[in-house]
Protein backbone atom coordinates (compact mmCIF):
# COMPACT_ATOMS: atom_id res chain seq x y z
CA UNK A 1 -3.59 5.31 10.32
CA UNK A 2 -5.19 8.00 9.76
CA UNK A 3 -6.97 7.87 6.38
CA UNK A 4 -8.19 10.78 4.50
CA UNK A 5 -11.39 10.76 2.11
CA UNK A 6 -10.94 11.26 -2.23
CA UNK A 7 -12.65 15.27 -2.77
CA UNK A 8 -13.16 15.71 0.65
CA UNK A 9 -9.28 15.69 1.13
CA UNK A 10 -7.09 18.68 1.02
CA UNK A 11 -4.78 17.55 -1.31
CA UNK A 12 -7.96 16.42 -4.62
CA UNK A 13 -7.29 18.78 -6.05
CA UNK A 14 -4.59 20.72 -5.47
CA UNK A 15 -4.52 23.13 -3.47
CA UNK A 16 -5.00 26.77 -4.26
CA UNK A 17 -2.30 29.45 -2.39
CA UNK A 18 -5.14 30.88 -0.68
CA UNK A 19 -6.39 27.62 0.45
CA UNK A 20 -4.91 26.99 4.65
CA UNK A 21 -2.78 25.06 4.53
CA UNK A 22 -3.70 21.19 4.22
CA UNK A 23 -4.39 19.73 7.57
CA UNK A 24 -3.34 16.58 7.28
CA UNK A 25 0.65 17.28 7.32
CA UNK A 26 0.04 19.38 10.12
CA UNK A 27 -1.87 16.31 11.63
CA UNK A 28 1.17 14.28 11.24
CA UNK A 29 3.20 16.81 12.47
CA UNK A 30 1.14 17.14 15.63
CA UNK A 31 1.19 13.22 16.17
CA UNK A 32 5.43 13.37 15.91
CA UNK A 33 5.09 16.24 18.12
CA UNK A 34 2.82 14.68 20.82
CA UNK A 35 5.42 11.38 20.79
CA UNK A 36 9.20 13.03 20.28
CA UNK A 37 9.11 16.70 20.66
CA UNK A 38 9.26 18.86 23.03
CA UNK A 39 9.20 22.71 23.23
CA UNK A 40 7.20 22.87 19.53
CA UNK A 41 5.18 26.58 19.61
CA UNK A 42 1.55 26.49 18.72
CA UNK A 43 2.42 28.62 15.83
CA UNK A 44 5.18 26.93 14.84
CA UNK A 45 2.81 24.96 12.38
CA UNK A 46 -0.20 27.47 12.07
CA UNK A 47 -0.70 29.14 9.02
CA UNK A 48 -0.30 32.58 10.13
CA UNK A 49 2.18 34.36 7.67
CA UNK A 50 4.38 31.05 7.65
CA UNK A 51 4.88 30.77 4.16
CA UNK A 52 7.29 29.07 3.74
CA UNK A 53 5.47 26.50 5.49
CA UNK A 54 2.80 26.41 3.46
CA UNK A 55 5.36 25.96 0.48
CA UNK A 56 6.53 22.93 1.50
CA UNK A 57 3.38 21.25 3.53
CA UNK A 58 0.93 22.18 0.87
CA UNK A 59 2.40 23.05 -2.91
CA UNK A 60 5.62 20.99 -2.85
CA UNK A 61 3.85 17.42 -1.36
CA UNK A 62 1.27 18.39 -4.06
CA UNK A 63 4.13 18.85 -6.53
CA UNK A 64 5.66 15.71 -5.15
CA UNK A 65 2.39 13.51 -5.46
CA UNK A 66 2.90 14.20 -9.18
CA UNK A 67 5.80 13.62 -9.91
CA UNK A 68 5.87 10.21 -8.63
CA UNK A 69 2.41 9.78 -10.51
CA UNK A 70 4.63 10.42 -14.07
CA UNK A 71 7.33 7.22 -13.01
CA UNK A 72 5.45 4.34 -14.38
CA UNK A 73 6.37 1.22 -16.24
CA UNK A 74 3.19 1.56 -18.66
CA UNK A 75 2.21 4.57 -20.93
CA UNK A 76 -0.87 6.91 -19.74
CA UNK A 77 -1.58 4.96 -16.27
CA UNK A 78 0.45 4.19 -13.13
CA UNK A 79 2.42 1.10 -12.70
CA UNK A 80 5.31 0.50 -10.39
CA UNK A 81 5.68 -3.20 -9.50
CA UNK A 82 8.16 -4.15 -7.36
CA UNK A 83 11.96 -3.58 -8.25
CA UNK A 84 10.24 -2.87 -11.37
CA UNK A 85 12.09 -0.15 -13.19
CA UNK A 86 9.76 2.28 -12.52
CA UNK A 87 10.54 1.35 -8.80
CA UNK A 88 13.89 1.63 -8.92
CA UNK A 89 13.54 5.42 -10.22
CA UNK A 90 10.74 6.12 -7.41
CA UNK A 91 12.98 5.03 -5.02
CA UNK A 92 15.98 7.46 -6.36
CA UNK A 93 13.70 10.27 -6.43
CA UNK A 94 12.73 9.10 -2.41
CA UNK A 95 15.44 8.73 -0.95
CA UNK A 96 16.60 12.62 -2.79
CA UNK A 97 13.35 13.94 -1.07
CA UNK A 98 14.44 12.47 2.01
CA UNK A 99 18.44 13.91 2.37
CA UNK A 100 16.02 17.10 1.28
CA UNK A 101 14.64 16.93 4.64
CA UNK A 102 17.88 16.29 6.94
CA UNK A 103 17.48 12.66 6.66
CA UNK A 104 20.72 9.64 6.83
CA UNK A 105 19.06 7.65 3.46
CA UNK A 106 19.93 3.84 2.87
CA UNK A 107 18.37 0.96 1.38
CA UNK A 108 18.21 -2.11 3.20
CA UNK A 109 17.79 -5.66 1.26
CA UNK A 110 14.17 -6.03 0.35
CA UNK A 111 14.27 -2.70 -1.18
CA UNK A 112 12.50 -0.67 1.46
CA UNK A 113 14.32 2.90 1.02
CA UNK A 114 14.93 4.45 4.46
CA UNK A 115 15.52 7.59 5.75
CA UNK A 116 16.03 8.61 9.27
CA UNK A 117 17.19 11.17 12.23
CA UNK A 118 18.95 10.07 15.70
CA UNK A 119 16.96 13.30 17.72
CA UNK A 120 18.55 13.61 20.74
CA UNK A 121 18.58 10.12 22.59
CA UNK A 122 19.82 8.38 20.21
CA UNK A 123 19.31 4.88 22.05
CA UNK A 124 15.17 5.24 22.37
CA UNK A 125 12.94 3.62 20.72
CA UNK A 126 12.29 5.15 17.54
CA UNK A 127 8.69 6.04 16.17
CA UNK A 128 7.97 5.44 12.19
CA UNK A 129 6.27 6.66 9.65
CA UNK A 130 6.03 5.35 5.96
CA UNK A 131 3.93 3.75 3.33
CA UNK A 132 4.62 1.86 0.35
CA UNK A 133 5.90 3.50 -3.53
CA UNK A 134 4.44 0.31 -5.20
CA UNK A 135 1.15 0.35 -7.40
CA UNK A 136 -1.22 -1.75 -8.12
CA UNK A 137 -1.97 -1.82 -12.22
CA UNK A 138 -4.01 1.68 -13.35
CA UNK A 139 -3.29 2.76 -10.03
CA UNK A 140 -4.57 6.03 -8.13
CA UNK A 141 -1.68 8.97 -7.45
CA UNK A 142 -2.18 8.87 -3.96
CA UNK A 143 -2.10 5.43 -2.73
CA UNK A 144 0.40 4.60 -0.79
CA UNK A 145 3.14 7.78 -1.60
CA UNK A 146 0.20 10.06 -0.17
CA UNK A 147 2.02 8.88 3.38
CA UNK A 148 5.65 9.28 2.75
CA UNK A 149 5.33 12.46 1.11
CA UNK A 150 3.52 13.62 4.21
CA UNK A 151 5.65 12.55 6.06
CA UNK A 152 8.90 13.79 4.61
CA UNK A 153 7.36 17.01 4.41
CA UNK A 154 6.85 17.08 8.19
CA UNK A 155 10.03 16.05 8.81
CA UNK A 156 11.06 18.85 5.88
CA UNK A 157 8.96 21.90 7.75
CA UNK A 158 10.39 20.79 11.33
CA UNK A 159 13.90 21.01 10.32
CA UNK A 160 13.62 24.47 8.50
CA UNK A 161 12.14 25.53 11.78
CA UNK A 162 15.38 24.14 13.21
CA UNK A 163 13.05 21.65 15.31
CA UNK A 164 14.60 18.61 13.48
CA UNK A 165 17.38 18.06 16.04
CA UNK A 166 15.11 18.55 18.91
CA UNK A 167 13.76 15.32 18.39
CA UNK A 168 13.87 13.36 22.08
CA UNK A 169 13.43 10.05 19.94
CA UNK A 170 14.33 8.54 16.56
CA UNK A 171 12.40 9.28 13.58
CA UNK A 172 12.18 6.92 10.71
CA UNK A 173 10.50 7.12 7.65
CA UNK A 174 10.23 3.95 5.50
CA UNK A 175 8.86 3.61 1.67
CA UNK A 176 8.01 0.23 1.33
CA UNK A 177 8.93 -1.60 -1.89
CA UNK A 178 5.47 -3.83 -2.09
CA UNK A 179 2.76 -3.77 -0.57
CA UNK A 180 -0.12 -4.56 -3.30
CA UNK A 181 1.95 -7.97 -4.46
CA UNK A 182 0.36 -7.09 -8.01
CA UNK A 183 3.81 -9.44 -9.52
CA UNK A 184 3.75 -12.21 -7.23
CA UNK A 185 0.58 -12.74 -6.01
CA UNK A 186 2.85 -12.39 -2.47
CA UNK A 187 1.32 -9.20 -0.69
CA UNK A 188 3.64 -6.87 2.23
CA UNK A 189 6.94 -8.31 0.94
CA UNK A 190 8.66 -4.92 2.29
CA UNK A 191 6.68 -4.33 5.46
CA UNK A 192 6.84 -8.56 6.25
CA UNK A 193 10.45 -8.93 6.09
CA UNK A 194 11.02 -5.66 8.54
CA UNK A 195 8.26 -7.11 10.38
CA UNK A 196 9.71 -10.34 10.47
CA UNK A 197 7.04 -12.16 9.20
CA UNK A 198 8.65 -12.99 5.53
CA UNK A 199 10.29 -16.34 5.37
CA UNK A 200 13.25 -16.89 3.35
CA UNK A 201 11.08 -19.41 0.97
CA UNK A 202 9.09 -16.63 -0.71
CA UNK A 203 12.62 -15.89 -2.56
CA UNK A 204 11.46 -19.01 -4.64
CA UNK A 205 8.10 -17.33 -5.16
CA UNK A 206 7.94 -16.87 -9.39
CA UNK A 207 6.18 -14.47 -11.29
CA UNK A 208 4.15 -15.27 -14.28
CA UNK A 209 6.81 -15.44 -16.65
CA UNK A 210 9.10 -17.77 -14.34
CA UNK A 211 11.06 -14.93 -12.44
CA UNK A 212 11.38 -15.62 -8.78
CA UNK A 213 11.54 -12.44 -6.11
CA UNK A 214 15.07 -13.98 -5.24
CA UNK A 215 16.31 -13.66 -9.45
CA UNK A 216 14.46 -10.24 -9.40
CA UNK A 217 16.69 -9.29 -5.77
CA UNK A 218 19.65 -10.40 -7.80
CA UNK A 219 19.15 -8.07 -10.95
CA UNK A 220 18.81 -4.95 -8.87
CA UNK A 221 22.07 -5.69 -7.11
CA UNK A 222 20.69 -6.96 -3.59
CA UNK A 223 22.49 -10.52 -2.41
CA UNK A 224 18.57 -11.51 -2.50
CA UNK A 225 19.43 -15.09 -0.31
CA UNK A 226 18.06 -16.43 3.06
CA UNK A 227 20.31 -14.61 5.60
CA UNK A 228 20.01 -11.21 3.67
CA UNK A 229 16.13 -11.69 3.78
CA UNK A 230 16.53 -12.28 7.64
CA UNK A 231 18.91 -8.89 8.55
CA UNK A 232 15.89 -7.04 7.61
CA UNK A 233 13.60 -7.74 10.40
CA UNK A 234 13.42 -5.20 13.10
CA UNK A 235 13.66 -5.86 16.78
CA UNK A 236 10.57 -4.92 17.78
CA UNK A 237 11.97 -3.37 21.08
CA UNK A 238 13.78 -1.05 18.97
CA UNK A 239 10.71 0.55 17.62
CA UNK A 240 8.15 2.82 20.16
CA UNK A 241 5.84 3.01 17.44
CA UNK A 242 4.18 3.49 13.69
CA UNK A 243 2.26 5.88 12.03
CA UNK A 244 1.05 5.94 8.13
CA UNK A 245 -1.59 8.39 6.23
CA UNK A 246 -3.46 6.71 3.86
CA UNK A 247 -5.85 7.81 0.79
CA UNK A 248 -8.87 6.26 1.77
CA UNK A 249 -9.91 3.66 -1.50
CA UNK A 250 -13.67 4.02 -0.85
CA UNK A 251 -16.40 5.97 -0.94
CA UNK A 252 -16.97 5.32 2.76
CA UNK A 253 -15.75 8.74 4.26
CA UNK A 254 -16.47 11.18 1.49
CA UNK A 255 -20.61 9.54 1.20
CA UNK A 256 -20.69 10.57 4.41
CA UNK A 257 -18.71 14.40 4.14
CA UNK A 258 -15.90 13.30 6.38
CA UNK A 259 -12.36 14.74 5.33
CA UNK A 260 -10.73 12.18 8.16
CA UNK A 261 -10.85 9.09 9.55
CA UNK A 262 -8.99 6.99 12.26
CA UNK A 263 -8.19 3.69 11.41
CA UNK A 264 -9.91 0.99 13.86
CA UNK A 265 -8.51 -2.42 11.82
CA UNK A 266 -7.03 -3.64 9.30
CA UNK A 267 -8.09 -5.75 6.50
CA UNK A 268 -6.81 -9.21 5.75
CA UNK A 269 -6.45 -10.87 2.39
CA UNK A 270 -6.65 -14.08 1.49
CA UNK A 271 -5.55 -15.35 -2.47
CA UNK A 272 -7.33 -18.00 -4.23
CA UNK A 273 -6.62 -19.54 -7.29
CA UNK A 274 -9.35 -21.08 -8.31
CA UNK A 275 -9.55 -23.29 -11.39
CA UNK A 276 -13.09 -24.91 -13.17
CA UNK A 277 -13.00 -27.54 -15.53
CA UNK A 278 -15.12 -28.24 -18.13
CA UNK A 279 -15.89 -29.98 -21.81
CA UNK A 280 -13.74 -28.59 -24.67
CA UNK A 281 -16.05 -28.58 -28.18
CA UNK A 282 -17.10 -26.84 -31.07
CA UNK A 283 -18.77 -23.39 -30.52
CA UNK A 284 -21.10 -24.40 -33.61
CA UNK A 285 -22.08 -27.93 -33.22
CA UNK A 286 -22.10 -28.92 -29.59
CA UNK A 287 -26.26 -28.74 -28.54
CA UNK A 288 -26.59 -26.90 -25.31
CA UNK A 289 -27.76 -29.46 -23.27
CA UNK A 290 -25.05 -31.02 -24.03
CA UNK A 291 -22.41 -28.57 -23.31
CA UNK A 292 -20.12 -28.80 -19.59
CA UNK A 293 -19.15 -24.56 -20.61
CA UNK A 294 -16.25 -23.95 -17.80
CA UNK A 295 -17.10 -19.97 -18.85
CA UNK A 296 -20.41 -20.43 -17.85
CA UNK A 297 -19.37 -22.29 -14.96
CA UNK A 298 -17.03 -19.48 -13.41
CA UNK A 299 -19.57 -16.57 -14.31
CA UNK A 300 -21.81 -18.49 -11.65
CA UNK A 301 -19.49 -18.93 -9.05
CA UNK A 302 -18.72 -15.71 -9.62
CA UNK A 303 -21.94 -13.80 -9.43
CA UNK A 304 -22.58 -16.82 -6.13
CA UNK A 305 -19.26 -15.12 -4.14
CA UNK A 306 -20.99 -11.44 -4.68
CA UNK A 307 -24.13 -12.90 -3.29
CA UNK A 308 -22.75 -14.54 -0.26
CA UNK A 309 -21.16 -11.47 0.82
CA UNK A 310 -23.00 -8.53 0.00
CA UNK A 311 -26.33 -11.31 1.48
CA UNK A 312 -24.27 -13.44 4.41
CA UNK A 313 -27.80 -13.34 6.19
CA UNK A 314 -29.55 -15.13 3.13
CA UNK A 315 -27.30 -17.30 2.21
CA UNK A 316 -25.72 -19.05 5.54
CA UNK A 317 -27.27 -20.21 8.30
CA UNK A 318 -25.47 -19.66 11.78
CA UNK A 319 -26.18 -22.28 14.83
CA UNK A 320 -23.47 -23.93 16.90
CA UNK A 321 -23.27 -26.69 14.07
CA UNK A 322 -21.53 -24.06 12.09
CA UNK A 323 -18.37 -24.48 13.79
CA UNK A 324 -16.76 -21.74 15.53
CA UNK A 325 -17.59 -19.04 12.18
CA UNK A 326 -19.80 -16.71 14.13
CA UNK A 327 -22.32 -13.91 12.59
CA UNK A 328 -20.39 -11.03 13.35
CA UNK A 329 -17.36 -13.19 11.55
CA UNK A 330 -19.17 -11.61 8.31
CA UNK A 331 -19.49 -8.40 8.76
CA UNK A 332 -17.09 -5.99 6.67
CA UNK A 333 -16.88 -8.96 4.24
CA UNK A 334 -15.63 -8.47 0.86
CA UNK A 335 -14.50 -10.78 -2.06
CA UNK A 336 -13.50 -9.74 -5.60
CA UNK A 337 -12.57 -11.74 -8.73
CA UNK A 338 -10.08 -9.11 -10.34
CA UNK A 339 -8.61 -11.42 -13.23
CA UNK A 340 -10.17 -14.03 -15.79
CA UNK A 341 -9.13 -16.06 -18.53
CA UNK A 342 -10.12 -19.00 -20.24
CA UNK A 343 -8.87 -22.09 -22.45
CA UNK A 344 -8.68 -21.75 -25.87
CA UNK A 345 -10.31 -18.44 -25.57
CA UNK A 346 -11.17 -18.83 -29.58
CA UNK A 347 -14.60 -17.01 -30.52
CA UNK A 348 -15.88 -20.10 -31.51
CA UNK A 349 -14.60 -22.54 -29.18
CA UNK A 350 -16.32 -23.71 -25.34
CA UNK A 351 -14.43 -22.93 -22.79
CA UNK A 352 -12.89 -26.26 -21.66
CA UNK A 353 -10.80 -24.61 -18.67
CA UNK A 354 -11.63 -21.38 -16.75
CA UNK A 355 -8.94 -19.72 -14.06
CA UNK A 356 -9.76 -17.08 -12.08
CA UNK A 357 -8.20 -15.21 -9.19
CA UNK A 358 -10.39 -14.34 -6.27
CA UNK A 359 -9.25 -11.39 -4.10
CA UNK A 360 -10.66 -11.76 -0.81
CA UNK A 361 -10.28 -9.24 1.55
């Protein structure tokens, strides 16, 4: 995976007409070329007078990012959760762009959108490229969609240049239906199914309204049963490799002045739902020393959690009695409390129960 920084990215802001072709899509093309295409001339991917290349790899790509950013379930910000109405509208647009690039398209039983070109050797292992098109709440327009549009743009450029069918192996673009896990608090539904890591029992997972993944799938005209989940899985022997271009979702590259970074490791995540119980009471009559305020206790826990992740050396002791945890295992640890609610949630009532969802990476 390649990471591109925010303000240093060629896509931030939209490039002007006199700016050289965005090197991030060219970088993706070079990766495709290195593994899958023979004999592509160097001048075919340069910026020496190829106006059509500038139009596709820069102008059209930026325009498509803006188009997807307008498809949302909310007013005023971007929100597309797993198989929501906006998500389904986005998939229709992505399919249109894939077909425009000369790809054969289909949607699998978990809502992942696929576009594929077989190339010369149809039995060879396939190069997979892509990212996700679901979003967090109030998302950025580059998150996920950048990797999808870059891949489609690169293949469209090859199509126009007459090189698409000269690929030495199949190349497939996948737009994953779920990565963020916002609705069901179960991340990577789309990619996990393709990797064969999604248990059929996940279909019974429900959202806050009691609607299950199975319900949502059936509402979207998918089969939504155990067998349909299993059929999404790819045979590992059929895959040559996977590439993903992604915007950096942090300030590190920008702070260092680097426009590009190569990912060396992927963050794992654990989501925990924590309940803190106290004693509900009247806010005006219960003395402070007699209170058991669950909101106050939750606040202390959140601050302690942040301190643990910021300064593990100050709060943890490392020795042979600490089981298998080593000091190095806490390097880069991040913890976030992204959601919190209280009961009964009234300004004049001491909270009796505090529920928070802790998102740890």
